[in-house]
Amino acid sequence: MARSVATKSEAPDDTIATRISRILADRIVSGTIEPGARLRQDHIAAEFGTSHVPVREAFRRLEAQGLAISEPRRGVRVASFTLEEVKEVAEMRAALEGLALRHAAPHLTAAILEAAEAATKAGDLSRDVRSWEEANRRFHRLILTPCGMPRLLAAIDDLHAASARFLFASWQTQWETRTDHDHRAILAALRQGDVDTACALLARHVRWIGQRPIDGPAGQKRKAFVVG
Amino acid sequence: MARSVATKSEAPDDTIATRISRILADRIVSGTIEPGARLRQDHIAAEFGTSHVPVREAFRRLEAQGLAISEPRRGVRVASFTLEEVKEVAEMRAALEGLALRHAAPHLTAAILEAAEAATKAGDLSRDVRSWEEANRRFHRLILTPCGMPRLLAAIDDLHAASARFLFASWQTQWETRTDHDHRAILAALRQGDVDTACALLARHVRWIGQRPIDGPAGQKRKAFVVG
DNA sequence: CCCATTCAAATTATCTATAATTTTTACAGC
DNA sequence: GCTGTAAAAATTATAGATAATTTGAATGGG
């Protein structure tokens, strides 16, 4: 009743700690802060014009997300990732997104599939990695959210963030087309009500991450990752 | 080199915040603190003889584990769980433990399976819920740890904690025998190298949680949960 | 008698300050 | 010239203090 009619713009859970956590997460995912870099509470606190107490709380969040690693009295560092870990995240995503899709399928509407199709198109049109990643994430979120399992969706979101790190770290244009193709195949299966095929496609699509260090045309085996 | 030979007892990551987090998690899981109960930072700080700063950091951890819920300026409460959430956790466990077992299977040794068998036996012999839960967890951990996927194992651990809440909340002796039977079947499959069957058994075993509100003999449909 | 409003107590979120630990730097010895 | 030790600087972790919000209670009106 006494709640103000128009909530100020978009600050749902407003606390300095969460705000810092989100911004730092974005920087880590986008690669603005390098893996292994130290996160010094005082410096970050100074940058945000706060004390280090909320910064430390933000660190705990990042730690739980797997984006930072805290050693007891030695400080917090940006989590570094090996190919092993990329694969691990991919496997987890495959398992959980498959589960989510299976539960979401009965609740998928034509409108949702349409929106997912639109997200795929947006991915095609995007020229920079960032907007492509956004569109890709939108696609996955659209078809999975209807499962109505908040904990599962939160876990998937964290894994997406981990995946996005690799995406930003090494971008290859070909992924775009590959992902695009996979997305359309998934949508086609869903439209036909073939949930099993859709789940299998989604799982393979996601698992594709990091599975193939790209063998360039001239044997240039660049360390490259793929993110669906 | 300069590392002391015998690390003082067992304090690997020693910080007040993590210690408080662990203790609070234990209380929440065991049901010592009721779902929905408010966690007041000052009171907890006083109890542990600390300031509330580390307490707040512990809260962030609990939040990430899904054991507590924090509303911005209104405090932290113990997360309450509905049957829906029980099922959700069960499904997630089924998916992730299946994945873990698939990757662990190639590295399973006779010794490990022996130890798992022993854990099952220990479960049989335990008279109180607490020690039974401990044995059960040991079983799962033994056969899954060899997968060597730390992030996956951490996720599973958190889900185990969530499951354990329901276990402690409503204990039925019959679960014991059911779980016991499932565990042995899984071990038998693993011994025969039949990974697919083992994974399927494990998934069904885990998914069993919360799936059947027990129809008591006299139609006494007690709200009851099952935890494997 | 019930409901809304106002004031007080409690509680949260943050800041400033202090103690303890670690990393860095400088220096002496080999 | 390199290695190991010791003091200095930086940084982390916690405590104590303050401002702001929320919860609860008491009071007055319908």
JSON list of N, CA and C (backbone and C1' of nucleotides) in Angstrom, two decimals, chain C:
[
{"chain": "C", "resi": 1, "resn": "DC", "atom": "P", "xyz": [-14.89, -4.22, 23.42]},
{"chain": "C", "resi": 1, "resn": "DC", "atom": "O5'", "xyz": [-14.46, -4.40, 21.91]},
{"chain": "C", "resi": 1, "resn": "DC", "atom": "C5'", "xyz": [-15.37, -5.09, 21.03]},
{"chain": "C", "resi": 1, "resn": "DC", "atom": "C4'", "xyz": [-14.97, -4.79, 19.61]},
{"chain": "C", "resi": 1, "resn": "DC", "atom": "C3'", "xyz": [-13.49, -5.04, 19.31]},
{"chain": "C", "resi": 1, "resn": "DC", "atom": "O3'", "xyz": [-13.36, -5.67, 18.03]},
{"chain": "C", "resi": 1, "resn": "DC", "atom": "C1'", "xyz": [-14.02, -2.79, 18.80]},
{"chain": "C", "resi": 2, "resn": "DC", "atom": "P", "xyz": [-12.05, -6.39, 17.61]},
{"chain": "C", "resi": 2, "resn": "DC", "atom": "O5'", "xyz": [-11.65, -5.60, 16.29]},
{"chain": "C", "resi": 2, "resn": "DC", "atom": "C5'", "xyz": [-12.62, -5.43, 15.26]},
{"chain": "C", "resi": 2, "resn": "DC", "atom": "C4'", "xyz": [-12.18, -4.31, 14.32]},
{"chain": "C", "resi": 2, "resn": "DC", "atom": "C3'", "xyz": [-10.76, -4.47, 13.75]},
{"chain": "C", "resi": 2, "resn": "DC", "atom": "O3'", "xyz": [-10.79, -4.18, 12.36]},
{"chain": "C", "resi": 2, "resn": "DC", "atom": "C1'", "xyz": [-10.99, -2.36, 14.78]},
{"chain": "C", "resi": 3, "resn": "DC", "atom": "P", "xyz": [-9.58, -4.65, 11.40]},
{"chain": "C", "resi": 3, "resn": "DC", "atom": "O5'", "xyz": [-8.98, -3.27, 10.90]},
{"chain": "C", "resi": 3, "resn": "DC", "atom": "C5'", "xyz": [-9.84, -2.30, 10.29]},
{"chain": "C", "resi": 3, "resn": "DC", "atom": "C4'", "xyz": [-9.17, -0.92, 10.31]},
{"chain": "C", "resi": 3, "resn": "DC", "atom": "C3'", "xyz": [-7.74, -0.90, 9.77]},
{"chain": "C", "resi": 3, "resn": "DC", "atom": "O3'", "xyz": [-7.65, 0.08, 8.74]},
{"chain": "C", "resi": 3, "resn": "DC", "atom": "C1'", "xyz": [-7.87, 0.23, 11.85]},
{"chain": "C", "resi": 4, "resn": "DA", "atom": "P", "xyz": [-6.41, 0.10, 7.76]},
{"chain": "C", "resi": 4, "resn": "DA", "atom": "O5'", "xyz": [-5.74, 1.51, 8.07]},
{"chain": "C", "resi": 4, "resn": "DA", "atom": "C5'", "xyz": [-6.49, 2.70, 7.88]},
{"chain": "C", "resi": 4, "resn": "DA", "atom": "C4'", "xyz": [-5.88, 3.84, 8.70]},
{"chain": "C", "resi": 4, "resn": "DA", "atom": "C3'", "xyz": [-4.44, 4.21, 8.31]},
{"chain": "C", "resi": 4, "resn": "DA", "atom": "O3'", "xyz": [-4.36, 5.61, 8.15]},
{"chain": "C", "resi": 4, "resn": "DA", "atom": "C1'", "xyz": [-4.59, 3.81, 10.64]},
{"chain": "C", "resi": 5, "resn": "DT", "atom": "P", "xyz": [-3.05, 6.26, 7.52]},
{"chain": "C", "resi": 5, "resn": "DT", "atom": "O5'", "xyz": [-2.33, 6.90, 8.79]},
{"chain": "C", "resi": 5, "resn": "DT", "atom": "C5'", "xyz": [-3.09, 7.73, 9.68]},
{"chain": "C", "resi": 5, "resn": "DT", "atom": "C4'", "xyz": [-2.23, 8.15, 10.86]},
{"chain": "C", "resi": 5, "resn": "DT", "atom": "C3'", "xyz": [-0.79, 8.53, 10.51]},
{"chain": "C", "resi": 5, "resn": "DT", "atom": "O3'", "xyz": [-0.43, 9.72, 11.20]},
{"chain": "C", "resi": 5, "resn": "DT", "atom": "C1'", "xyz": [-0.79, 6.89, 12.20]},
{"chain": "C", "resi": 6, "resn": "DT", "atom": "P", "xyz": [0.86, 10.57, 10.76]},
{"chain": "C", "resi": 6, "resn": "DT", "atom": "O5'", "xyz": [1.67, 10.56, 12.12]},
{"chain": "C", "resi": 6, "resn": "DT", "atom": "C5'", "xyz": [0.98, 10.81, 13.36]},
{"chain": "C", "resi": 6, "resn": "DT", "atom": "C4'", "xyz": [1.81, 10.29, 14.53]},
{"chain": "C", "resi": 6, "resn": "DT", "atom": "C3'", "xyz": [3.30, 10.65, 14.48]},
{"chain": "C", "resi": 6, "resn": "DT", "atom": "O3'", "xyz": [3.73, 11.07, 15.75]},
{"chain": "C", "resi": 6, "resn": "DT", "atom": "C1'", "xyz": [3.05, 8.33, 14.77]},
{"chain": "C", "resi": 7, "resn": "DC", "atom": "P", "xyz": [5.04, 11.99, 15.89]},
{"chain": "C", "resi": 7, "resn": "DC", "atom": "O5'", "xyz": [5.87, 11.14, 16.96]},
{"chain": "C", "resi": 7, "resn": "DC", "atom": "C5'", "xyz": [5.22, 10.73, 18.19]},
{"chain": "C", "resi": 7, "resn": "DC", "atom": "C4'", "xyz": [5.94, 9.50, 18.74]},
{"chain": "C", "resi": 7, "resn": "DC", "atom": "C3'", "xyz": [7.46, 9.62, 18.83]},
{"chain": "C", "resi": 7, "resn": "DC", "atom": "O3'", "xyz": [7.87, 9.25, 20.14]},
{"chain": "C", "resi": 7, "resn": "DC", "atom": "C1'", "xyz": [6.88, 7.60, 17.73]},
{"chain": "C", "resi": 8, "resn": "DA", "atom": "P", "xyz": [9.34, 9.48, 20.64]},
{"chain": "C", "resi": 8, "resn": "DA", "atom": "O5'", "xyz": [9.83, 7.99, 20.94]},
{"chain": "C", "resi": 8, "resn": "DA", "atom": "C5'", "xyz": [9.03, 7.15, 21.76]},
{"chain": "C", "resi": 8, "resn": "DA", "atom": "C4'", "xyz": [9.51, 5.70, 21.67]},
{"chain": "C", "resi": 8, "resn": "DA", "atom": "C3'", "xyz": [11.02, 5.52, 21.86]},
{"chain": "C", "resi": 8, "resn": "DA", "atom": "O3'", "xyz": [11.25, 4.37, 22.67]},
{"chain": "C", "resi": 8, "resn": "DA", "atom": "C1'", "xyz": [10.39, 4.61, 19.79]},
{"chain": "C", "resi": 9, "resn": "DA", "atom": "P", "xyz": [12.64, 4.10, 23.36]},
{"chain": "C", "resi": 9, "resn": "DA", "atom": "O5'", "xyz": [13.02, 2.64, 22.86]},
{"chain": "C", "resi": 9, "resn": "DA", "atom": "C5'", "xyz": [12.04, 1.61, 22.92]},
{"chain": "C", "resi": 9, "resn": "DA", "atom": "C4'", "xyz": [12.40, 0.49, 21.97]},
{"chain": "C", "resi": 9, "resn": "DA", "atom": "C3'", "xyz": [13.85, 0.01, 22.07]},
{"chain": "C", "resi": 9, "resn": "DA", "atom": "O3'", "xyz": [13.86, -1.42, 22.16]},
{"chain": "C", "resi": 9, "resn": "DA", "atom": "C1'", "xyz": [13.34, 0.57, 19.81]},
{"chain": "C", "resi": 10, "resn": "DA", "atom": "P", "xyz": [15.24, -2.24, 22.33]},
{"chain": "C", "resi": 10, "resn": "DA", "atom": "O5'", "xyz": [15.40, -2.89, 20.89]},
{"chain": "C", "resi": 10, "resn": "DA", "atom": "C5'", "xyz": [14.24, -3.44, 20.25]},
{"chain": "C", "resi": 10, "resn": "DA", "atom": "C4'", "xyz": [14.55, -3.76, 18.80]},
{"chain": "C", "resi": 10, "resn": "DA", "atom": "C3'", "xyz": [15.88, -4.48, 18.57]},
{"chain": "C", "resi": 10, "resn": "DA", "atom": "O3'", "xyz": [15.65, -5.61, 17.76]},
{"chain": "C", "resi": 10, "resn": "DA", "atom": "C1'", "xyz": [15.72, -2.59, 17.16]},
{"chain": "C", "resi": 11, "resn": "DT", "atom": "P", "xyz": [16.81, -6.66, 17.49]},
{"chain": "C", "resi": 11, "resn": "DT", "atom": "O5'", "xyz": [17.27, -6.26, 16.02]},
{"chain": "C", "resi": 11, "resn": "DT", "atom": "C5'", "xyz": [16.25, -6.05, 15.02]},
{"chain": "C", "resi": 11, "resn": "DT", "atom": "C4'", "xyz": [16.91, -5.56, 13.74]},
{"chain": "C", "resi": 11, "resn": "DT", "atom": "C3'", "xyz": [18.30, -6.15, 13.45]},
{"chain": "C", "resi": 11, "resn": "DT", "atom": "O3'", "xyz": [18.29, -6.69, 12.15]},
{"chain": "C", "resi": 11, "resn": "DT", "atom": "C1'", "xyz": [18.32, -3.80, 13.22]},
{"chain": "C", "resi": 12, "resn": "DT", "atom": "P", "xyz": [19.54, -7.47, 11.58]},
{"chain": "C", "resi": 12, "resn": "DT", "atom": "O5'", "xyz": [19.88, -6.65, 10.25]},
{"chain": "C", "resi": 12, "resn": "DT", "atom": "C5'", "xyz": [18.81, -6.20, 9.43]},
{"chain": "C", "resi": 12, "resn": "DT", "atom": "C4'", "xyz": [19.27, -5.03, 8.58]},
{"chain": "C", "resi": 12, "resn": "DT", "atom": "C3'", "xyz": [20.54, -5.30, 7.76]},
{"chain": "C", "resi": 12, "resn": "DT", "atom": "O3'", "xyz": [20.31, -4.93, 6.42]},
{"chain": "C", "resi": 12, "resn": "DT", "atom": "C1'", "xyz": [20.74, -3.28, 9.00]},
{"chain": "C", "resi": 13, "resn": "DA", "atom": "P", "xyz": [21.31, -5.39, 5.27]},
{"chain": "C", "resi": 13, "resn": "DA", "atom": "O5'", "xyz": [22.23, -4.10, 5.06]},
{"chain": "C", "resi": 13, "resn": "DA", "atom": "C5'", "xyz": [21.64, -2.90, 4.57]},
{"chain": "C", "resi": 13, "resn": "DA", "atom": "C4'", "xyz": [22.67, -1.79, 4.57]},
{"chain": "C", "resi": 13, "resn": "DA", "atom": "C3'", "xyz": [24.01, -2.16, 3.95]},
{"chain": "C", "resi": 13, "resn": "DA", "atom": "O3'", "xyz": [24.35, -1.19, 2.97]},
{"chain": "C", "resi": 13, "resn": "DA", "atom": "C1'", "xyz": [24.33, -1.20, 6.09]},
{"chain": "C", "resi": 14, "resn": "DT", "atom": "P", "xyz": [25.61, -1.44, 2.06]},
{"chain": "C", "resi": 14, "resn": "DT", "atom": "O5'", "xyz": [26.66, -0.40, 2.69]},
{"chain": "C", "resi": 14, "resn": "DT", "atom": "C5'", "xyz": [26.27, 0.95, 2.86]},
{"chain": "C", "resi": 14, "resn": "DT", "atom": "C4'", "xyz": [27.16, 1.64, 3.87]},
{"chain": "C", "resi": 14, "resn": "DT", "atom": "C3'", "xyz": [28.66, 1.61, 3.58]},
{"chain": "C", "resi": 14, "resn": "DT", "atom": "O3'", "xyz": [29.03, 2.88, 3.08]},
{"chain": "C", "resi": 14, "resn": "DT", "atom": "C1'", "xyz": [28.16, 1.35, 5.90]},
{"chain": "C", "resi": 15, "resn": "DC", "atom": "P", "xyz": [30.53, 3.09, 2.62]},
{"chain": "C", "resi": 15, "resn": "DC", "atom": "O5'", "xyz": [31.18, 3.72, 3.95]},
{"chain": "C", "resi": 15, "resn": "DC", "atom": "C5'", "xyz": [30.57, 4.87, 4.54]},
{"chain": "C", "resi": 15, "resn": "DC", "atom": "C4'", "xyz": [31.31, 5.23, 5.82]},
{"chain": "C", "resi": 15, "resn": "DC", "atom": "C3'", "xyz": [32.82, 5.37, 5.65]},
{"chain": "C", "resi": 15, "resn": "DC", "atom": "O3'", "xyz": [33.26, 6.62, 6.18]},
{"chain": "C", "resi": 15, "resn": "DC", "atom": "C1'", "xyz": [32.31, 3.92, 7.46]},
{"chain": "C", "resi": 16, "resn": "DT", "atom": "P", "xyz": [34.75, 7.10, 5.87]},
{"chain": "C", "resi": 16, "resn": "DT", "atom": "O5'", "xyz": [35.48, 6.87, 7.27]},
{"chain": "C", "resi": 16, "resn": "DT", "atom": "C5'", "xyz": [34.91, 7.42, 8.46]},
{"chain": "C", "resi": 16, "resn": "DT", "atom": "C4'", "xyz": [35.65, 6.89, 9.68]},
{"chain": "C", "resi": 16, "resn": "DT", "atom": "C3'", "xyz": [37.18, 6.95, 9.60]},
{"chain": "C", "resi": 16, "resn": "DT", "atom": "O3'", "xyz": [37.68, 7.46, 10.82]},
{"chain": "C", "resi": 16, "resn": "DT", "atom": "C1'", "xyz": [36.49, 4.77, 10.15]},
{"chain": "C", "resi": 17, "resn": "DA", "atom": "P", "xyz": [39.25, 7.60, 11.03]},
{"chain": "C", "resi": 17, "resn": "DA", "atom": "O5'", "xyz": [39.58, 6.32, 11.92]},
{"chain": "C", "resi": 17, "resn": "DA", "atom": "C5'", "xyz": [38.85, 6.10, 13.13]},
{"chain": "C", "resi": 17, "resn": "DA", "atom": "C4'", "xyz": [39.34, 4.83, 13.83]},
{"chain": "C", "resi": 17, "resn": "DA", "atom": "C3'", "xyz": [40.87, 4.69, 13.94]},
{"chain": "C", "resi": 17, "resn": "DA", "atom": "O3'", "xyz": [41.18, 4.14, 15.21]},
{"chain": "C", "resi": 17, "resn": "DA", "atom": "C1'", "xyz": [40.00, 2.80, 12.88]},
{"chain": "C", "resi": 18, "resn": "DT", "atom": "P", "xyz": [42.67, 4.15, 15.78]},
{"chain": "C", "resi": 18, "resn": "DT", "atom": "O5'", "xyz": [43.00, 2.59, 15.90]},
{"chain": "C", "resi": 18, "resn": "DT", "atom": "C5'", "xyz": [42.16, 1.77, 16.71]},
{"chain": "C", "resi": 18, "resn": "DT", "atom": "C4'", "xyz": [42.51, 0.31, 16.50]},
{"chain": "C", "resi": 18, "resn": "DT", "atom": "C3'", "xyz": [44.00, -0.02, 16.59]},
{"chain": "C", "resi": 18, "resn": "DT", "atom": "O3'", "xyz": [44.15, -1.19, 17.38]},
{"chain": "C", "resi": 18, "resn": "DT", "atom": "C1'", "xyz": [43.11, -0.92, 14.62]},
{"chain": "C", "resi": 19, "resn": "DA", "atom": "P", "xyz": [45.56, -1.53, 18.04]},
{"chain": "C", "resi": 19, "resn": "DA", "atom": "O5'", "xyz": [45.71, -3.07, 17.67]},
{"chain": "C", "resi": 19, "resn": "DA", "atom": "C5'", "xyz": [44.59, -3.95, 17.87]},
{"chain": "C", "resi": 19, "resn": "DA", "atom": "C4'", "xyz": [44.75, -5.19, 17.01]},
{"chain": "C", "resi": 19, "resn": "DA", "atom": "C3'", "xyz": [46.15, -5.80, 17.04]},
{"chain": "C", "resi": 19, "resn": "DA", "atom": "O3'", "xyz": [46.03, -7.22, 17.12]},
{"chain": "C", "resi": 19, "resn": "DA", "atom": "C1'", "xyz": [45.55, -5.34, 14.81]},
{"chain": "C", "resi": 20, "resn": "DA", "atom": "P", "xyz": [47.31, -8.12, 17.42]},
{"chain": "C", "resi": 20, "resn": "DA", "atom": "O5'", "xyz": [47.43, -8.97, 16.08]},
{"chain": "C", "resi": 20, "resn": "DA", "atom": "C5'", "xyz": [46.26, -9.51, 15.48]},
{"chain": "C", "resi": 20, "resn": "DA", "atom": "C4'", "xyz": [46.57, -9.98, 14.07]},
{"chain": "C", "resi": 20, "resn": "DA", "atom": "C3'", "xyz": [47.94, -10.66, 13.93]},
{"chain": "C", "resi": 20, "resn": "DA", "atom": "O3'", "xyz": [47.79, -11.79, 13.10]},
{"chain": "C", "resi": 20, "resn": "DA", "atom": "C1'", "xyz": [47.75, -8.92, 12.37]},
{"chain": "C", "resi": 21, "resn": "DT", "atom": "P", "xyz": [48.91, -12.92, 13.08]},
{"chain": "C", "resi": 21, "resn": "DT", "atom": "O5'", "xyz": [49.12, -13.21, 11.53]},
{"chain": "C", "resi": 21, "resn": "DT", "atom": "C5'", "xyz": [48.00, -13.19, 10.65]},
{"chain": "C", "resi": 21, "resn": "DT", "atom": "C4'", "xyz": [48.41, -12.69, 9.29]},
{"chain": "C", "resi": 21, "resn": "DT", "atom": "C3'", "xyz": [49.69, -13.33, 8.74]},
{"chain": "C", "resi": 21, "resn": "DT", "atom": "O3'", "xyz": [49.36, -14.10, 7.60]},
{"chain": "C", "resi": 21, "resn": "DT", "atom": "C1'", "xyz": [49.63, -10.98, 8.35]},
{"chain": "C", "resi": 22, "resn": "DT", "atom": "P", "xyz": [50.44, -15.03, 6.90]},
{"chain": "C", "resi": 22, "resn": "DT", "atom": "O5'", "xyz": [50.77, -14.22, 5.57]},
{"chain": "C", "resi": 22, "resn": "DT", "atom": "C5'", "xyz": [49.70, -13.69, 4.80]},
{"chain": "C", "resi": 22, "resn": "DT", "atom": "C4'", "xyz": [50.21, -12.62, 3.85]},
{"chain": "C", "resi": 22, "resn": "DT", "atom": "C3'", "xyz": [51.40, -13.05, 2.99]},
{"chain": "C", "resi": 22, "resn": "DT", "atom": "O3'", "xyz": [51.10, -12.78, 1.64]},
{"chain": "C", "resi": 22, "resn": "DT", "atom": "C1'", "xyz": [51.85, -10.98, 4.01]},
{"chain": "C", "resi": 23, "resn": "DT", "atom": "P", "xyz": [51.91, -13.54, 0.50]},
{"chain": "C", "resi": 23, "resn": "DT", "atom": "O5'", "xyz": [52.67, -12.33, -0.24]},
{"chain": "C", "resi": 23, "resn": "DT", "atom": "C5'", "xyz": [51.92, -11.21, -0.68]},
{"chain": "C", "resi": 23, "resn": "DT", "atom": "C4'", "xyz": [52.80, -9.99, -0.79]},
{"chain": "C", "resi": 23, "resn": "DT", "atom": "C3'", "xyz": [54.02, -10.17, -1.69]},
{"chain": "C", "resi": 23, "resn": "DT", "atom": "O3'", "xyz": [53.99, -9.17, -2.69]},
{"chain": "C", "resi": 23, "resn": "DT", "atom": "C1'", "xyz": [54.62, -9.14, 0.37]},
{"chain": "C", "resi": 24, "resn": "DT", "atom": "P", "xyz": [55.03, -9.21, -3.87]},
{"chain": "C", "resi": 24, "resn": "DT", "atom": "O5'", "xyz": [56.01, -8.03, -3.45]},
{"chain": "C", "resi": 24, "resn": "DT", "atom": "C5'", "xyz": [55.45, -6.78, -3.02]},
{"chain": "C", "resi": 24, "resn": "DT", "atom": "C4'", "xyz": [56.52, -5.90, -2.40]},
{"chain": "C", "resi": 24, "resn": "DT", "atom": "C3'", "xyz": [57.83, -5.81, -3.21]},
{"chain": "C", "resi": 24, "resn": "DT", "atom": "O3'", "xyz": [58.09, -4.45, -3.48]},
{"chain": "C", "resi": 24, "resn": "DT", "atom": "C1'", "xyz": [58.27, -6.21, -0.91]},
{"chain": "C", "resi": 25, "resn": "DT", "atom": "P", "xyz": [59.22, -4.06, -4.51]},
{"chain": "C", "resi": 25, "resn": "DT", "atom": "O5'", "xyz": [60.38, -3.58, -3.52]},
{"chain": "C", "resi": 25, "resn": "DT", "atom": "C5'", "xyz": [60.06, -2.69, -2.44]},
{"chain": "C", "resi": 25, "resn": "DT", "atom": "C4'", "xyz": [61.23, -2.60, -1.48]},
{"chain": "C", "resi": 25, "resn": "DT", "atom": "C3'", "xyz": [62.60, -2.51, -2.14]},
{"chain": "C", "resi": 25, "resn": "DT", "atom": "O3'", "xyz": [63.29, -1.38, -1.64]},
{"chain": "C", "resi": 25, "resn": "DT", "atom": "C1'", "xyz": [62.60, -4.17, -0.47]},
{"chain": "C", "resi": 26, "resn": "DA", "atom": "P", "xyz": [64.63, -0.87, -2.32]},
{"chain": "C", "resi": 26, "resn": "DA", "atom": "O5'", "xyz": [65.66, -1.06, -1.13]},
{"chain": "C", "resi": 26, "resn": "DA", "atom": "C5'", "xyz": [65.27, -0.71, 0.21]},
{"chain": "C", "resi": 26, "resn": "DA", "atom": "C4'", "xyz": [66.17, -1.44, 1.20]},
{"chain": "C", "resi": 26, "resn": "DA", "atom": "C3'", "xyz": [67.66, -1.39, 0.88]},
{"chain": "C", "resi": 26, "resn": "DA", "atom": "O3'", "xyz": [68.37, -0.92, 1.99]},
{"chain": "C", "resi": 26, "resn": "DA", "atom": "C1'", "xyz": [66.98, -3.62, 1.29]},
{"chain": "C", "resi": 27, "resn": "DC", "atom": "P", "xyz": [69.88, -0.47, 1.88]},
{"chain": "C", "resi": 27, "resn": "DC", "atom": "O5'", "xyz": [70.65, -1.65, 2.62]},
{"chain": "C", "resi": 27, "resn": "DC", "atom": "C5'", "xyz": [70.17, -2.08, 3.88]},
{"chain": "C", "resi": 27, "resn": "DC", "atom": "C4'", "xyz": [70.71, -3.47, 4.19]},
{"chain": "C", "resi": 27, "resn": "DC", "atom": "C3'", "xyz": [72.22, -3.64, 3.95]},
{"chain": "C", "resi": 27, "resn": "DC", "atom": "O3'", "xyz": [72.85, -3.98, 5.17]},
{"chain": "C", "resi": 27, "resn": "DC", "atom": "C1'", "xyz": [70.99, -5.48, 3.10]},
{"chain": "C", "resi": 28, "resn": "DA", "atom": "P", "xyz": [74.36, -3.59, 5.44]},
{"chain": "C", "resi": 28, "resn": "DA", "atom": "O5'", "xyz": [74.98, -4.98, 5.88]},
{"chain": "C", "resi": 28, "resn": "DA", "atom": "C5'", "xyz": [74.37, -5.72, 6.93]},
{"chain": "C", "resi": 28, "resn": "DA", "atom": "C4'", "xyz": [74.50, -7.21, 6.67]},
{"chain": "C", "resi": 28, "resn": "DA", "atom": "C3'", "xyz": [75.95, -7.70, 6.51]},
{"chain": "C", "resi": 28, "resn": "DA", "atom": "O3'", "xyz": [76.18, -8.76, 7.43]},
{"chain": "C", "resi": 28, "resn": "DA", "atom": "C1'", "xyz": [74.59, -8.49, 4.73]},
{"chain": "C", "resi": 29, "resn": "DG", "atom": "P", "xyz": [77.61, -9.28, 7.75]},
{"chain": "C", "resi": 29, "resn": "DG", "atom": "O5'", "xyz": [77.64, -10.73, 7.09]},
{"chain": "C", "resi": 29, "resn": "DG", "atom": "C5'", "xyz": [76.66, -11.68, 7.50]},
{"chain": "C", "resi": 29, "resn": "DG", "atom": "C4'", "xyz": [76.63, -12.82, 6.49]},
{"chain": "C", "resi": 29, "resn": "DG", "atom": "C3'", "xyz": [77.99, -13.47, 6.23]},
{"chain": "C", "resi": 29, "resn": "DG", "atom": "O3'", "xyz": [77.87, -14.88, 6.41]},
{"chain": "C", "resi": 29, "resn": "DG", "atom": "C1'", "xyz": [76.94, -12.89, 4.17]},
{"chain": "C", "resi": 30, "resn": "DC", "atom": "P", "xyz": [79.14, -15.78, 6.60]},
{"chain": "C", "resi": 30, "resn": "DC", "atom": "O5'", "xyz": [79.23, -16.54, 5.21]},
{"chain": "C", "resi": 30, "resn": "DC", "atom": "C5'", "xyz": [78.10, -17.28, 4.75]},
{"chain": "C", "resi": 30, "resn": "DC", "atom": "C4'", "xyz": [78.23, -17.55, 3.27]},
{"chain": "C", "resi": 30, "resn": "DC", "atom": "C3'", "xyz": [79.56, -18.18, 2.85]},
{"chain": "C", "resi": 30, "resn": "DC", "atom": "O3'", "xyz": [79.32, -19.46, 2.29]},
{"chain": "C", "resi": 30, "resn": "DC", "atom": "C1'", "xyz": [78.91, -16.43, 1.36]}
]
